[in-house]
Amino acid sequence: APDSDSDSDDDQSDLTLRQDLSAALLCFISSQLQPAVLRVCLHTLRILSRDRRALGPMVTDSALLTLANMGGITEETEKEEDGEVCRKEALKVLCNIIYNSPQAQERASALRPPTLIRTQKSPENNNNTGLVSESCASPLLQSSVVYSLCQERGVSVLTKALEQCLAVRWAVEYEVLTDSTEPPISKEVSQKVIEILKTLFNITHMFHRQEPDEEDAALYRHLAAVLRHCLLLSCDGEDTLEELQGHTVNVLSALPLTCLDVLVSVPVDQASHKCEGVNMDCVHKLLLFMDRRLNRGLKLKEKLTPVLNLLTESSRVHRETRCYLRQKILPPLRDVAIRPEQDSALRGQLVRLMTHVDTDVKDCAAELLFVLCKENVSRFVKYTGYGNAAGLLAARGLLNGRRNPSDSQYSSDSDSDTEEYREAKARINLVTGRVEAEQPDPMEGMTDEEKEEEARHLMSMINRLSREQIIQPMGVTAEGRLAPLWGQMSDCTLEEREDEDEDEDLNLMPDGRKDKQME
């Protein structure tokens, strides 16, 4: 067996070699190199930067600034002609260092990361539209740097950069002029917008639970107005549009709810979609986006839950938003012959998610439908079926059908039933949410004594399964929550258990012997 001291010496020697190699490469890349050689050096540094123990030579102001210069994210030097590959490789090294080293995070913060953001004159745009270098996004994702950016009014800086990138024109406060005749924005501009949105999300998400003061609220409303414009844009390519809208939704979900009223506060003169005199174009875009994510069915927790949460919270605080979404997702019931989860429309897609294996996805889908039903239990069961609704109702203590205290915050408009629903209402199975085919009565022709015997036999089987911990009988408490029924179901007397065992022995006998035994 190898000696442990020898192994320790070998590890230390290997670590020293890694640190020496890192120091040599950092010195080497500072000189003029051929692009191919520089690329190999940066690639090697990227591998070395994954080892937290070997970061010593990289966690210096000199090393960080050298990599920042090569990544093109500082003002001191213009971008060298080292090629896009080398620039991105330098950024990856920088990200690894900042991610793996708290000391590097402190140094990056001390080096004033807001200077990493700069507006550049676009050679392809005659109106000198300011653009933010996409390279700034990656290092800025680290928490300490983002926090420093927040302290330096990073939201304001990035919002301004977003306006310049999209050449935003303002009509009045919190209203961006939107021209449907304008051509789609290019992929290059779209990518720059996406990088800004990524950074904005990381900044706003750190503080989204805090109540904004008056100044911050005005800043977030201004940003929300620009984000509304982002949702209504058209892009060069469906995948690019999907990505841009996804990051826009992420930022909107991180903003304070009180600041999202600007999404529906624009005039309705030119609105394509409206509800009760309120412009619903933005809400309609969010609805279409949710529909596309539902149809794709990929990475639902990551891709779908942000828009579900955004629509849920918006519906909770904005009556017109809730009414519009309810018209689209939960229209008056007509076809009650199919289960709610078998519906091919939006309602069916969301109801299917209510039994999803991922708890977050399941809860988000159920919460949206519950809010659209104004948190009314009977209405919720009507549209989803008691079986699908049971999870949310159990979590909220509403299984006994008692009134939910939260539904008093909603308006008292009635839930109008269609003629088809009223005719079938008495025959609807509340558990499945549809009209079931009539089934023959299993106790037809049985005497009262036979029915009692069948009931005792059923209770005996339930008790046995409960004692063997195969099932756990549950009941609904006065508070509307599930609780075990151990007292009622498992505390049977010795005589009852003997009767159960005797019944079990009889059931296992052949019919001939069973008749003789009973005689």
PDB file of C-alpha atoms in Angstrom, residues 190-474:
ATOM      1  CA  SER A 190     -31.891  40.651 -29.983  1.00  0.00           C
ATOM      2  CA  GLN A 191     -28.846  38.958 -28.458  1.00  0.00           C
ATOM      3  CA  LYS A 192     -27.679  42.217 -26.907  1.00  0.00           C
ATOM      4  CA  VAL A 193     -31.149  42.779 -25.428  1.00  0.00           C
ATOM      5  CA  ILE A 194     -31.166  39.231 -24.059  1.00  0.00           C
ATOM      6  CA  GLU A 195     -27.806  39.734 -22.330  1.00  0.00           C
ATOM      7  CA  ILE A 196     -29.056  42.955 -20.718  1.00  0.00           C
ATOM      8  CA  LEU A 197     -32.220  41.167 -19.541  1.00  0.00           C
ATOM      9  CA  LYS A 198     -30.171  38.353 -17.998  1.00  0.00           C
ATOM     10  CA  THR A 199     -28.156  40.845 -15.984  1.00  0.00           C
ATOM     11  CA  LEU A 200     -31.266  42.802 -15.008  1.00  0.00           C
ATOM     12  CA  PHE A 201     -32.892  39.636 -13.684  1.00  0.00           C
ATOM     13  CA  ASN A 202     -29.913  38.818 -11.484  1.00  0.00           C
ATOM     14  CA  ILE A 203     -29.973  42.332 -10.061  1.00  0.00           C
ATOM     15  CA  THR A 204     -33.727  42.672  -9.492  1.00  0.00           C
ATOM     16  CA  HIS A 205     -34.183  39.117  -8.216  1.00  0.00           C
ATOM     17  CA  MET A 206     -31.909  39.795  -5.245  1.00  0.00           C
ATOM     18  CA  PHE A 207     -34.270  42.474  -3.929  1.00  0.00           C
ATOM     19  CA  HIS A 208     -37.675  41.572  -5.377  1.00  0.00           C
ATOM     20  CA  ARG A 209     -39.124  40.734  -1.937  1.00  0.00           C
ATOM     21  CA  GLN A 210     -38.247  44.138  -0.553  1.00  0.00           C
ATOM     22  CA  GLU A 211     -40.845  46.911  -0.579  1.00  0.00           C
ATOM     23  CA  PRO A 212     -39.557  49.630  -2.944  1.00  0.00           C
ATOM     24  CA  ASP A 213     -39.455  53.248  -1.863  1.00  0.00           C
ATOM     25  CA  GLU A 214     -40.978  55.963  -4.029  1.00  0.00           C
ATOM     26  CA  GLU A 215     -37.823  56.483  -6.088  1.00  0.00           C
ATOM     27  CA  ASP A 216     -37.287  52.782  -6.744  1.00  0.00           C
ATOM     28  CA  ALA A 217     -40.977  52.287  -7.580  1.00  0.00           C
ATOM     29  CA  ALA A 218     -40.734  54.951 -10.287  1.00  0.00           C
ATOM     30  CA  LEU A 219     -37.586  53.285 -11.630  1.00  0.00           C
ATOM     31  CA  TYR A 220     -39.245  49.846 -11.734  1.00  0.00           C
ATOM     32  CA  ARG A 221     -42.345  51.254 -13.448  1.00  0.00           C
ATOM     33  CA  HIS A 222     -40.112  52.817 -16.071  1.00  0.00           C
ATOM     34  CA  LEU A 223     -38.391  49.466 -16.575  1.00  0.00           C
ATOM     35  CA  ALA A 224     -41.754  47.648 -16.742  1.00  0.00           C
ATOM     36  CA  ALA A 225     -42.847  49.982 -19.540  1.00  0.00           C
ATOM     37  CA  VAL A 226     -39.712  49.092 -21.528  1.00  0.00           C
ATOM     38  CA  LEU A 227     -40.292  45.390 -20.823  1.00  0.00           C
ATOM     39  CA  ARG A 228     -43.851  45.724 -22.121  1.00  0.00           C
ATOM     40  CA  HIS A 229     -42.332  47.052 -25.344  1.00  0.00           C
ATOM     41  CA  CYS A 230     -39.996  44.021 -25.420  1.00  0.00           C
ATOM     42  CA  LEU A 231     -42.975  41.653 -25.229  1.00  0.00           C
ATOM     43  CA  LEU A 232     -44.686  43.330 -28.175  1.00  0.00           C
ATOM     44  CA  LEU A 233     -41.594  43.304 -30.407  1.00  0.00           C
ATOM     45  CA  SER A 234     -41.138  41.025 -33.384  1.00  0.00           C
ATOM     46  CA  CYS A 235     -37.748  39.370 -33.920  1.00  0.00           C
ATOM     47  CA  ASP A 236     -35.847  37.836 -36.783  1.00  0.00           C
ATOM     48  CA  GLY A 237     -36.503  34.162 -36.021  1.00  0.00           C
ATOM     49  CA  GLU A 238     -39.059  32.349 -33.839  1.00  0.00           C
ATOM     50  CA  ASP A 239     -36.450  30.841 -31.513  1.00  0.00           C
ATOM     51  CA  THR A 240     -34.907  34.258 -30.900  1.00  0.00           C
ATOM     52  CA  LEU A 241     -38.328  35.746 -30.148  1.00  0.00           C
ATOM     53  CA  GLU A 242     -39.072  32.897 -27.740  1.00  0.00           C
ATOM     54  CA  GLU A 243     -35.794  33.437 -25.899  1.00  0.00           C
ATOM     55  CA  LEU A 244     -36.229  37.207 -25.696  1.00  0.00           C
ATOM     56  CA  GLN A 245     -39.777  36.910 -24.368  1.00  0.00           C
ATOM     57  CA  GLY A 246     -38.664  34.271 -21.867  1.00  0.00           C
ATOM     58  CA  HIS A 247     -36.027  36.549 -20.349  1.00  0.00           C
ATOM     59  CA  THR A 248     -38.503  39.452 -20.385  1.00  0.00           C
ATOM     60  CA  VAL A 249     -40.966  37.344 -18.383  1.00  0.00           C
ATOM     61  CA  ASN A 250     -38.199  36.438 -15.918  1.00  0.00           C
ATOM     62  CA  VAL A 251     -37.434  40.110 -15.235  1.00  0.00           C
ATOM     63  CA  LEU A 252     -41.135  41.010 -14.940  1.00  0.00           C
ATOM     64  CA  SER A 253     -41.611  38.207 -12.399  1.00  0.00           C
ATOM     65  CA  ALA A 254     -38.812  39.715 -10.279  1.00  0.00           C
ATOM     66  CA  LEU A 255     -40.328  43.220 -10.177  1.00  0.00           C
ATOM     67  CA  PRO A 256     -42.654  44.377  -7.353  1.00  0.00           C
ATOM     68  CA  LEU A 257     -46.299  43.642  -8.186  1.00  0.00           C
ATOM     69  CA  THR A 258     -47.302  47.208  -7.427  1.00  0.00           C
ATOM     70  CA  CYS A 259     -45.157  48.359 -10.335  1.00  0.00           C
ATOM     71  CA  LEU A 260     -46.730  46.096 -12.972  1.00  0.00           C
ATOM     72  CA  ASP A 261     -49.852  48.222 -13.419  1.00  0.00           C
ATOM     73  CA  VAL A 262     -48.103  49.971 -16.316  1.00  0.00           C
ATOM     74  CA  LEU A 263     -48.516  46.777 -18.376  1.00  0.00           C
ATOM     75  CA  VAL A 264     -52.249  47.480 -18.714  1.00  0.00           C
ATOM     76  CA  SER A 265     -52.385  51.251 -18.192  1.00  0.00           C
ATOM     77  CA  VAL A 266     -51.757  52.324 -21.808  1.00  0.00           C
ATOM     78  CA  PRO A 267     -54.599  53.749 -23.948  1.00  0.00           C
ATOM     79  CA  VAL A 268     -56.959  51.304 -25.661  1.00  0.00           C
ATOM     80  CA  ASP A 269     -57.386  53.294 -28.886  1.00  0.00           C
ATOM     81  CA  GLN A 270     -55.228  50.991 -31.000  1.00  0.00           C
ATOM     82  CA  ALA A 271     -55.463  47.896 -28.794  1.00  0.00           C
ATOM     83  CA  SER A 272     -56.017  44.579 -30.539  1.00  0.00           C
ATOM     84  CA  HIS A 273     -57.243  42.989 -27.291  1.00  0.00           C
ATOM     85  CA  LYS A 274     -59.170  44.713 -24.535  1.00  0.00           C
ATOM     86  CA  CYS A 275     -61.314  43.900 -21.513  1.00  0.00           C
ATOM     87  CA  GLU A 276     -63.665  46.318 -19.798  1.00  0.00           C
ATOM     88  CA  GLY A 277     -61.968  49.269 -21.441  1.00  0.00           C
ATOM     89  CA  VAL A 278     -58.433  48.191 -20.508  1.00  0.00           C
ATOM     90  CA  ASN A 279     -55.649  47.404 -22.982  1.00  0.00           C
ATOM     91  CA  MET A 280     -54.879  43.680 -22.839  1.00  0.00           C
ATOM     92  CA  ASP A 281     -52.271  43.417 -25.625  1.00  0.00           C
ATOM     93  CA  CYS A 282     -49.457  42.674 -23.168  1.00  0.00           C
ATOM     94  CA  VAL A 283     -51.520  40.124 -21.224  1.00  0.00           C
ATOM     95  CA  HIS A 284     -52.466  38.449 -24.515  1.00  0.00           C
ATOM     96  CA  LYS A 285     -48.783  38.152 -25.434  1.00  0.00           C
ATOM     97  CA  LEU A 286     -48.084  36.518 -22.080  1.00  0.00           C
ATOM     98  CA  LEU A 287     -50.977  34.125 -22.671  1.00  0.00           C
ATOM     99  CA  LEU A 288     -49.632  33.125 -26.091  1.00  0.00           C
ATOM    100  CA  PHE A 289     -46.175  32.681 -24.593  1.00  0.00           C
ATOM    101  CA  MET A 290     -47.573  30.403 -21.881  1.00  0.00           C
ATOM    102  CA  ASP A 291     -49.462  28.396 -24.525  1.00  0.00           C
ATOM    103  CA  ARG A 292     -46.267  27.816 -26.518  1.00  0.00           C
ATOM    104  CA  ARG A 293     -44.377  26.694 -23.429  1.00  0.00           C
ATOM    105  CA  LEU A 294     -47.217  24.327 -22.532  1.00  0.00           C
ATOM    106  CA  ASN A 295     -47.207  22.791 -25.991  1.00  0.00           C
ATOM    107  CA  ARG A 296     -43.448  22.253 -25.962  1.00  0.00           C
ATOM    108  CA  GLY A 297     -43.592  20.511 -22.600  1.00  0.00           C
ATOM    109  CA  LEU A 298     -39.815  20.793 -22.014  1.00  0.00           C
ATOM    110  CA  LYS A 299     -38.153  21.841 -18.741  1.00  0.00           C
ATOM    111  CA  LEU A 300     -41.499  22.957 -17.337  1.00  0.00           C
ATOM    112  CA  LYS A 301     -40.133  24.051 -13.980  1.00  0.00           C
ATOM    113  CA  GLU A 302     -37.551  26.312 -15.572  1.00  0.00           C
ATOM    114  CA  LYS A 303     -39.484  27.439 -18.644  1.00  0.00           C
ATOM    115  CA  LEU A 304     -43.130  27.524 -17.553  1.00  0.00           C
ATOM    116  CA  THR A 305     -43.347  28.382 -13.856  1.00  0.00           C
ATOM    117  CA  PRO A 306     -42.139  32.024 -14.249  1.00  0.00           C
ATOM    118  CA  VAL A 307     -44.995  32.947 -16.607  1.00  0.00           C
ATOM    119  CA  LEU A 308     -47.509  30.974 -14.515  1.00  0.00           C
ATOM    120  CA  ASN A 309     -46.464  32.880 -11.395  1.00  0.00           C
ATOM    121  CA  LEU A 310     -46.526  36.204 -13.236  1.00  0.00           C
ATOM    122  CA  LEU A 311     -50.057  35.628 -14.556  1.00  0.00           C
ATOM    123  CA  THR A 312     -51.240  34.382 -11.156  1.00  0.00           C
ATOM    124  CA  GLU A 313     -49.987  37.376  -9.198  1.00  0.00           C
ATOM    125  CA  SER A 314     -51.138  39.836 -11.874  1.00  0.00           C
ATOM    126  CA  SER A 315     -54.606  38.264 -11.814  1.00  0.00           C
ATOM    127  CA  ARG A 316     -54.718  38.516  -8.047  1.00  0.00           C
ATOM    128  CA  VAL A 317     -54.124  42.283  -8.016  1.00  0.00           C
ATOM    129  CA  HIS A 318     -55.611  43.397 -11.362  1.00  0.00           C
ATOM    130  CA  ARG A 319     -59.291  42.619 -11.846  1.00  0.00           C
ATOM    131  CA  GLU A 320     -59.268  43.253 -15.611  1.00  0.00           C
ATOM    132  CA  THR A 321     -56.312  40.920 -16.103  1.00  0.00           C
ATOM    133  CA  ARG A 322     -58.099  38.180 -14.192  1.00  0.00           C
ATOM    134  CA  CYS A 323     -61.337  38.665 -16.160  1.00  0.00           C
ATOM    135  CA  TYR A 324     -59.516  38.527 -19.500  1.00  0.00           C
ATOM    136  CA  LEU A 325     -57.530  35.404 -18.586  1.00  0.00           C
ATOM    137  CA  ARG A 326     -60.629  33.722 -17.255  1.00  0.00           C
ATOM    138  CA  GLN A 327     -62.418  34.303 -20.558  1.00  0.00           C
ATOM    139  CA  LYS A 328     -59.545  32.654 -22.397  1.00  0.00           C
ATOM    140  CA  ILE A 329     -58.645  29.850 -19.973  1.00  0.00           C
ATOM    141  CA  LEU A 330     -61.933  29.103 -18.199  1.00  0.00           C
ATOM    142  CA  PRO A 331     -64.750  29.983 -20.590  1.00  0.00           C
ATOM    143  CA  PRO A 332     -68.302  28.939 -19.565  1.00  0.00           C
ATOM    144  CA  LEU A 333     -68.604  25.141 -19.550  1.00  0.00           C
ATOM    145  CA  ARG A 334     -70.500  23.511 -22.380  1.00  0.00           C
ATOM    146  CA  ASP A 335     -69.064  20.041 -22.975  1.00  0.00           C
ATOM    147  CA  VAL A 336     -69.394  18.180 -19.671  1.00  0.00           C
ATOM    148  CA  ALA A 337     -69.062  14.721 -21.217  1.00  0.00           C
ATOM    149  CA  ILE A 338     -65.253  14.731 -20.961  1.00  0.00           C
ATOM    150  CA  ARG A 339     -63.008  14.961 -17.937  1.00  0.00           C
ATOM    151  CA  PRO A 340     -61.407  18.397 -17.351  1.00  0.00           C
ATOM    152  CA  GLU A 341     -57.906  16.963 -17.945  1.00  0.00           C
ATOM    153  CA  GLN A 342     -59.009  15.564 -21.323  1.00  0.00           C
ATOM    154  CA  ASP A 343     -59.884  19.018 -22.646  1.00  0.00           C
ATOM    155  CA  SER A 344     -57.539  20.001 -25.482  1.00  0.00           C
ATOM    156  CA  ALA A 345     -57.837  23.722 -24.714  1.00  0.00           C
ATOM    157  CA  LEU A 346     -55.804  25.722 -22.204  1.00  0.00           C
ATOM    158  CA  ARG A 347     -57.992  24.592 -19.310  1.00  0.00           C
ATOM    159  CA  GLY A 348     -57.207  20.930 -19.978  1.00  0.00           C
ATOM    160  CA  GLN A 349     -53.485  21.570 -20.332  1.00  0.00           C
ATOM    161  CA  LEU A 350     -53.338  23.354 -16.970  1.00  0.00           C
ATOM    162  CA  VAL A 351     -55.554  20.793 -15.227  1.00  0.00           C
ATOM    163  CA  ARG A 352     -53.220  18.011 -16.413  1.00  0.00           C
ATOM    164  CA  LEU A 353     -50.350  19.834 -14.747  1.00  0.00           C
ATOM    165  CA  MET A 354     -52.230  19.771 -11.423  1.00  0.00           C
ATOM    166  CA  THR A 355     -51.150  16.134 -11.038  1.00  0.00           C
ATOM    167  CA  HIS A 356     -47.620  16.643 -12.377  1.00  0.00           C
ATOM    168  CA  VAL A 357     -44.754  14.858 -10.602  1.00  0.00           C
ATOM    169  CA  ASP A 358     -42.903  18.140 -10.054  1.00  0.00           C
ATOM    170  CA  THR A 359     -44.453  19.817  -7.015  1.00  0.00           C
ATOM    171  CA  ASP A 360     -43.543  23.341  -8.135  1.00  0.00           C
ATOM    172  CA  VAL A 361     -45.158  22.880 -11.558  1.00  0.00           C
ATOM    173  CA  LYS A 362     -48.236  21.282  -9.988  1.00  0.00           C
ATOM    174  CA  ASP A 363     -48.672  24.049  -7.411  1.00  0.00           C
ATOM    175  CA  CYS A 364     -48.182  26.871  -9.927  1.00  0.00           C
ATOM    176  CA  ALA A 365     -50.772  25.482 -12.356  1.00  0.00           C
ATOM    177  CA  ALA A 366     -53.313  24.868  -9.578  1.00  0.00           C
ATOM    178  CA  GLU A 367     -52.740  28.312  -8.074  1.00  0.00           C
ATOM    179  CA  LEU A 368     -53.393  30.082 -11.387  1.00  0.00           C
ATOM    180  CA  LEU A 369     -56.681  28.244 -11.920  1.00  0.00           C
ATOM    181  CA  PHE A 370     -57.691  28.828  -8.278  1.00  0.00           C
ATOM    182  CA  VAL A 371     -57.104  32.576  -8.593  1.00  0.00           C
ATOM    183  CA  LEU A 372     -59.028  32.680 -11.890  1.00  0.00           C
ATOM    184  CA  CYS A 373     -61.900  31.083  -9.958  1.00  0.00           C
ATOM    185  CA  LYS A 374     -61.488  33.917  -7.419  1.00  0.00           C
ATOM    186  CA  GLU A 375     -60.350  31.321  -4.861  1.00  0.00           C
ATOM    187  CA  ASN A 376     -63.909  30.002  -4.664  1.00  0.00           C
ATOM    188  CA  VAL A 377     -63.862  26.285  -3.779  1.00  0.00           C
ATOM    189  CA  SER A 378     -67.086  25.234  -5.506  1.00  0.00           C
ATOM    190  CA  ARG A 379     -66.176  27.097  -8.695  1.00  0.00           C
ATOM    191  CA  PHE A 380     -62.670  25.604  -8.634  1.00  0.00           C
ATOM    192  CA  VAL A 381     -64.084  22.073  -8.303  1.00  0.00           C
ATOM    193  CA  LYS A 382     -66.571  22.801 -11.074  1.00  0.00           C
ATOM    194  CA  TYR A 383     -63.803  23.559 -13.592  1.00  0.00           C
ATOM    195  CA  THR A 384     -61.177  21.030 -12.474  1.00  0.00           C
ATOM    196  CA  GLY A 385     -62.980  18.149 -10.761  1.00  0.00           C
ATOM    197  CA  TYR A 386     -62.587  17.343  -7.067  1.00  0.00           C
ATOM    198  CA  GLY A 387     -59.951  14.693  -7.754  1.00  0.00           C
ATOM    199  CA  ASN A 388     -57.629  17.176  -9.458  1.00  0.00           C
ATOM    200  CA  ALA A 389     -58.403  19.947  -6.967  1.00  0.00           C
ATOM    201  CA  ALA A 390     -57.831  17.843  -3.843  1.00  0.00           C
ATOM    202  CA  GLY A 391     -54.097  18.608  -3.581  1.00  0.00           C
ATOM    203  CA  LEU A 392     -54.500  22.385  -3.415  1.00  0.00           C
ATOM    204  CA  LEU A 393     -57.610  22.159  -1.231  1.00  0.00           C
ATOM    205  CA  ALA A 394     -55.825  19.874   1.240  1.00  0.00           C
ATOM    206  CA  ALA A 395     -52.829  22.208   1.418  1.00  0.00           C
ATOM    207  CA  ARG A 396     -55.113  25.165   2.166  1.00  0.00           C
ATOM    208  CA  GLY A 397     -57.423  23.357   4.572  1.00  0.00           C
ATOM    209  CA  LEU A 398     -60.442  23.610   2.250  1.00  0.00           C
ATOM    210  CA  LEU A 399     -61.322  19.944   1.760  1.00  0.00           C
ATOM    211  CA  ASN A 400     -64.539  20.286   3.738  1.00  0.00           C
ATOM    212  CA  GLY A 401     -65.818  22.875   1.257  1.00  0.00           C
ATOM    213  CA  ARG A 402     -65.777  25.745   3.754  1.00  0.00           C
ATOM    214  CA  ARG A 403     -65.516  29.280   2.442  1.00  0.00           C
ATOM    215  CA  ASN A 404     -62.018  30.482   1.707  1.00  0.00           C
ATOM    216  CA  PRO A 405     -61.312  33.731   3.616  1.00  0.00           C
ATOM    217  CA  SER A 406     -59.253  35.024   0.662  1.00  0.00           C
ATOM    218  CA  ASP A 407     -62.175  35.041  -1.790  1.00  0.00           C
ATOM    219  CA  SER A 408     -63.630  38.128  -0.094  1.00  0.00           C
ATOM    220  CA  GLN A 409     -60.970  40.270  -1.794  1.00  0.00           C
ATOM    221  CA  TYR A 410     -62.475  39.614  -5.220  1.00  0.00           C
ATOM    222  CA  SER A 411     -65.451  41.293  -6.861  1.00  0.00           C
ATOM    223  CA  SER A 412     -68.846  39.634  -6.571  1.00  0.00           C
ATOM    224  CA  ASP A 413     -69.602  39.137 -10.268  1.00  0.00           C
ATOM    225  CA  SER A 414     -71.533  35.919 -10.881  1.00  0.00           C
ATOM    226  CA  ASP A 415     -70.343  32.802 -12.674  1.00  0.00           C
ATOM    227  CA  SER A 416     -72.825  32.469 -15.522  1.00  0.00           C
ATOM    228  CA  ASP A 417     -73.673  28.881 -16.504  1.00  0.00           C
ATOM    229  CA  THR A 418     -74.481  27.803 -20.035  1.00  0.00           C
ATOM    230  CA  GLU A 419     -77.754  26.070 -20.870  1.00  0.00           C
ATOM    231  CA  GLU A 420     -75.859  22.834 -21.527  1.00  0.00           C
ATOM    232  CA  TYR A 421     -74.237  22.933 -18.087  1.00  0.00           C
ATOM    233  CA  ARG A 422     -77.486  23.681 -16.251  1.00  0.00           C
ATOM    234  CA  GLU A 423     -79.202  20.727 -17.908  1.00  0.00           C
ATOM    235  CA  ALA A 424     -76.401  18.293 -16.976  1.00  0.00           C
ATOM    236  CA  LYS A 425     -75.439  19.761 -13.583  1.00  0.00           C
ATOM    237  CA  ALA A 426     -77.411  17.245 -11.495  1.00  0.00           C
ATOM    238  CA  ARG A 427     -75.718  14.309 -13.264  1.00  0.00           C
ATOM    239  CA  ILE A 428     -72.127  15.561 -13.051  1.00  0.00           C
ATOM    240  CA  ASN A 429     -69.746  13.472 -10.939  1.00  0.00           C
ATOM    241  CA  LEU A 430     -67.964  16.084  -8.801  1.00  0.00           C
ATOM    242  CA  VAL A 431     -64.882  13.885  -8.386  1.00  0.00           C
ATOM    243  CA  THR A 432     -64.234  13.400 -12.104  1.00  0.00           C
ATOM    244  CA  GLY A 433     -65.873  16.651 -13.232  1.00  0.00           C
ATOM    245  CA  ARG A 434     -67.997  15.104 -15.968  1.00  0.00           C
ATOM    246  CA  VAL A 435     -71.255  13.278 -16.589  1.00  0.00           C
ATOM    247  CA  GLU A 436     -70.557   9.588 -16.075  1.00  0.00           C
ATOM    248  CA  ALA A 437     -72.366   6.757 -17.826  1.00  0.00           C
ATOM    249  CA  GLU A 438     -75.021   5.167 -15.634  1.00  0.00           C
ATOM    250  CA  GLN A 439     -73.737   2.082 -13.827  1.00  0.00           C
ATOM    251  CA  PRO A 440     -75.842  -0.831 -12.507  1.00  0.00           C
ATOM    252  CA  ASP A 441     -76.507  -0.822  -8.751  1.00  0.00           C
ATOM    253  CA  PRO A 442     -74.095  -3.431  -7.261  1.00  0.00           C
ATOM    254  CA  MET A 443     -76.469  -3.990  -4.302  1.00  0.00           C
ATOM    255  CA  GLU A 444     -79.567  -4.493  -6.364  1.00  0.00           C
ATOM    256  CA  GLY A 445     -81.462  -7.581  -5.152  1.00  0.00           C
ATOM    257  CA  MET A 446     -79.590  -7.829  -1.841  1.00  0.00           C
ATOM    258  CA  THR A 447     -81.414  -7.966   1.480  1.00  0.00           C
ATOM    259  CA  ASP A 448     -80.613  -5.584   4.323  1.00  0.00           C
ATOM    260  CA  GLU A 449     -78.821  -8.372   6.163  1.00  0.00           C
ATOM    261  CA  GLU A 450     -76.638  -9.099   3.118  1.00  0.00           C
ATOM    262  CA  LYS A 451     -75.825  -5.413   2.770  1.00  0.00           C
ATOM    263  CA  GLU A 452     -74.794  -5.242   6.439  1.00  0.00           C
ATOM    264  CA  GLU A 453     -72.623  -8.321   6.008  1.00  0.00           C
ATOM    265  CA  GLU A 454     -70.958  -6.797   2.938  1.00  0.00           C
ATOM    266  CA  ALA A 455     -70.273  -3.579   4.846  1.00  0.00           C
ATOM    267  CA  ARG A 456     -68.698  -5.519   7.756  1.00  0.00           C
ATOM    268  CA  HIS A 457     -66.571  -7.491   5.326  1.00  0.00           C
ATOM    269  CA  LEU A 458     -65.405  -4.274   3.660  1.00  0.00           C
ATOM    270  CA  MET A 459     -64.533  -2.721   7.019  1.00  0.00           C
ATOM    271  CA  SER A 460     -62.634  -5.866   7.946  1.00  0.00           C
ATOM    272  CA  MET A 461     -60.499  -5.670   4.816  1.00  0.00           C
ATOM    273  CA  ILE A 462     -59.772  -1.964   5.353  1.00  0.00           C
ATOM    274  CA  ASN A 463     -58.730  -2.613   8.956  1.00  0.00           C
ATOM    275  CA  ARG A 464     -56.417  -5.438   7.903  1.00  0.00           C
ATOM    276  CA  LEU A 465     -54.748  -3.333   5.199  1.00  0.00           C
ATOM    277  CA  SER A 466     -54.387  -0.483   7.670  1.00  0.00           C
ATOM    278  CA  ARG A 467     -52.780  -2.703  10.360  1.00  0.00           C
ATOM    279  CA  GLU A 468     -50.314  -4.037   7.815  1.00  0.00           C
ATOM    280  CA  GLN A 469     -49.545  -0.421   6.796  1.00  0.00           C
ATOM    281  CA  ILE A 470     -50.471  -1.032   3.179  1.00  0.00           C
ATOM    282  CA  ILE A 471     -52.940   1.852   3.292  1.00  0.00           C
ATOM    283  CA  GLN A 472     -53.564   4.661   5.760  1.00  0.00           C
ATOM    284  CA  PRO A 473     -57.239   5.632   6.057  1.00  0.00           C
ATOM    285  CA  MET A 474     -57.663   9.408   6.231  1.00  0.00           C
TER     286      MET A 474
END
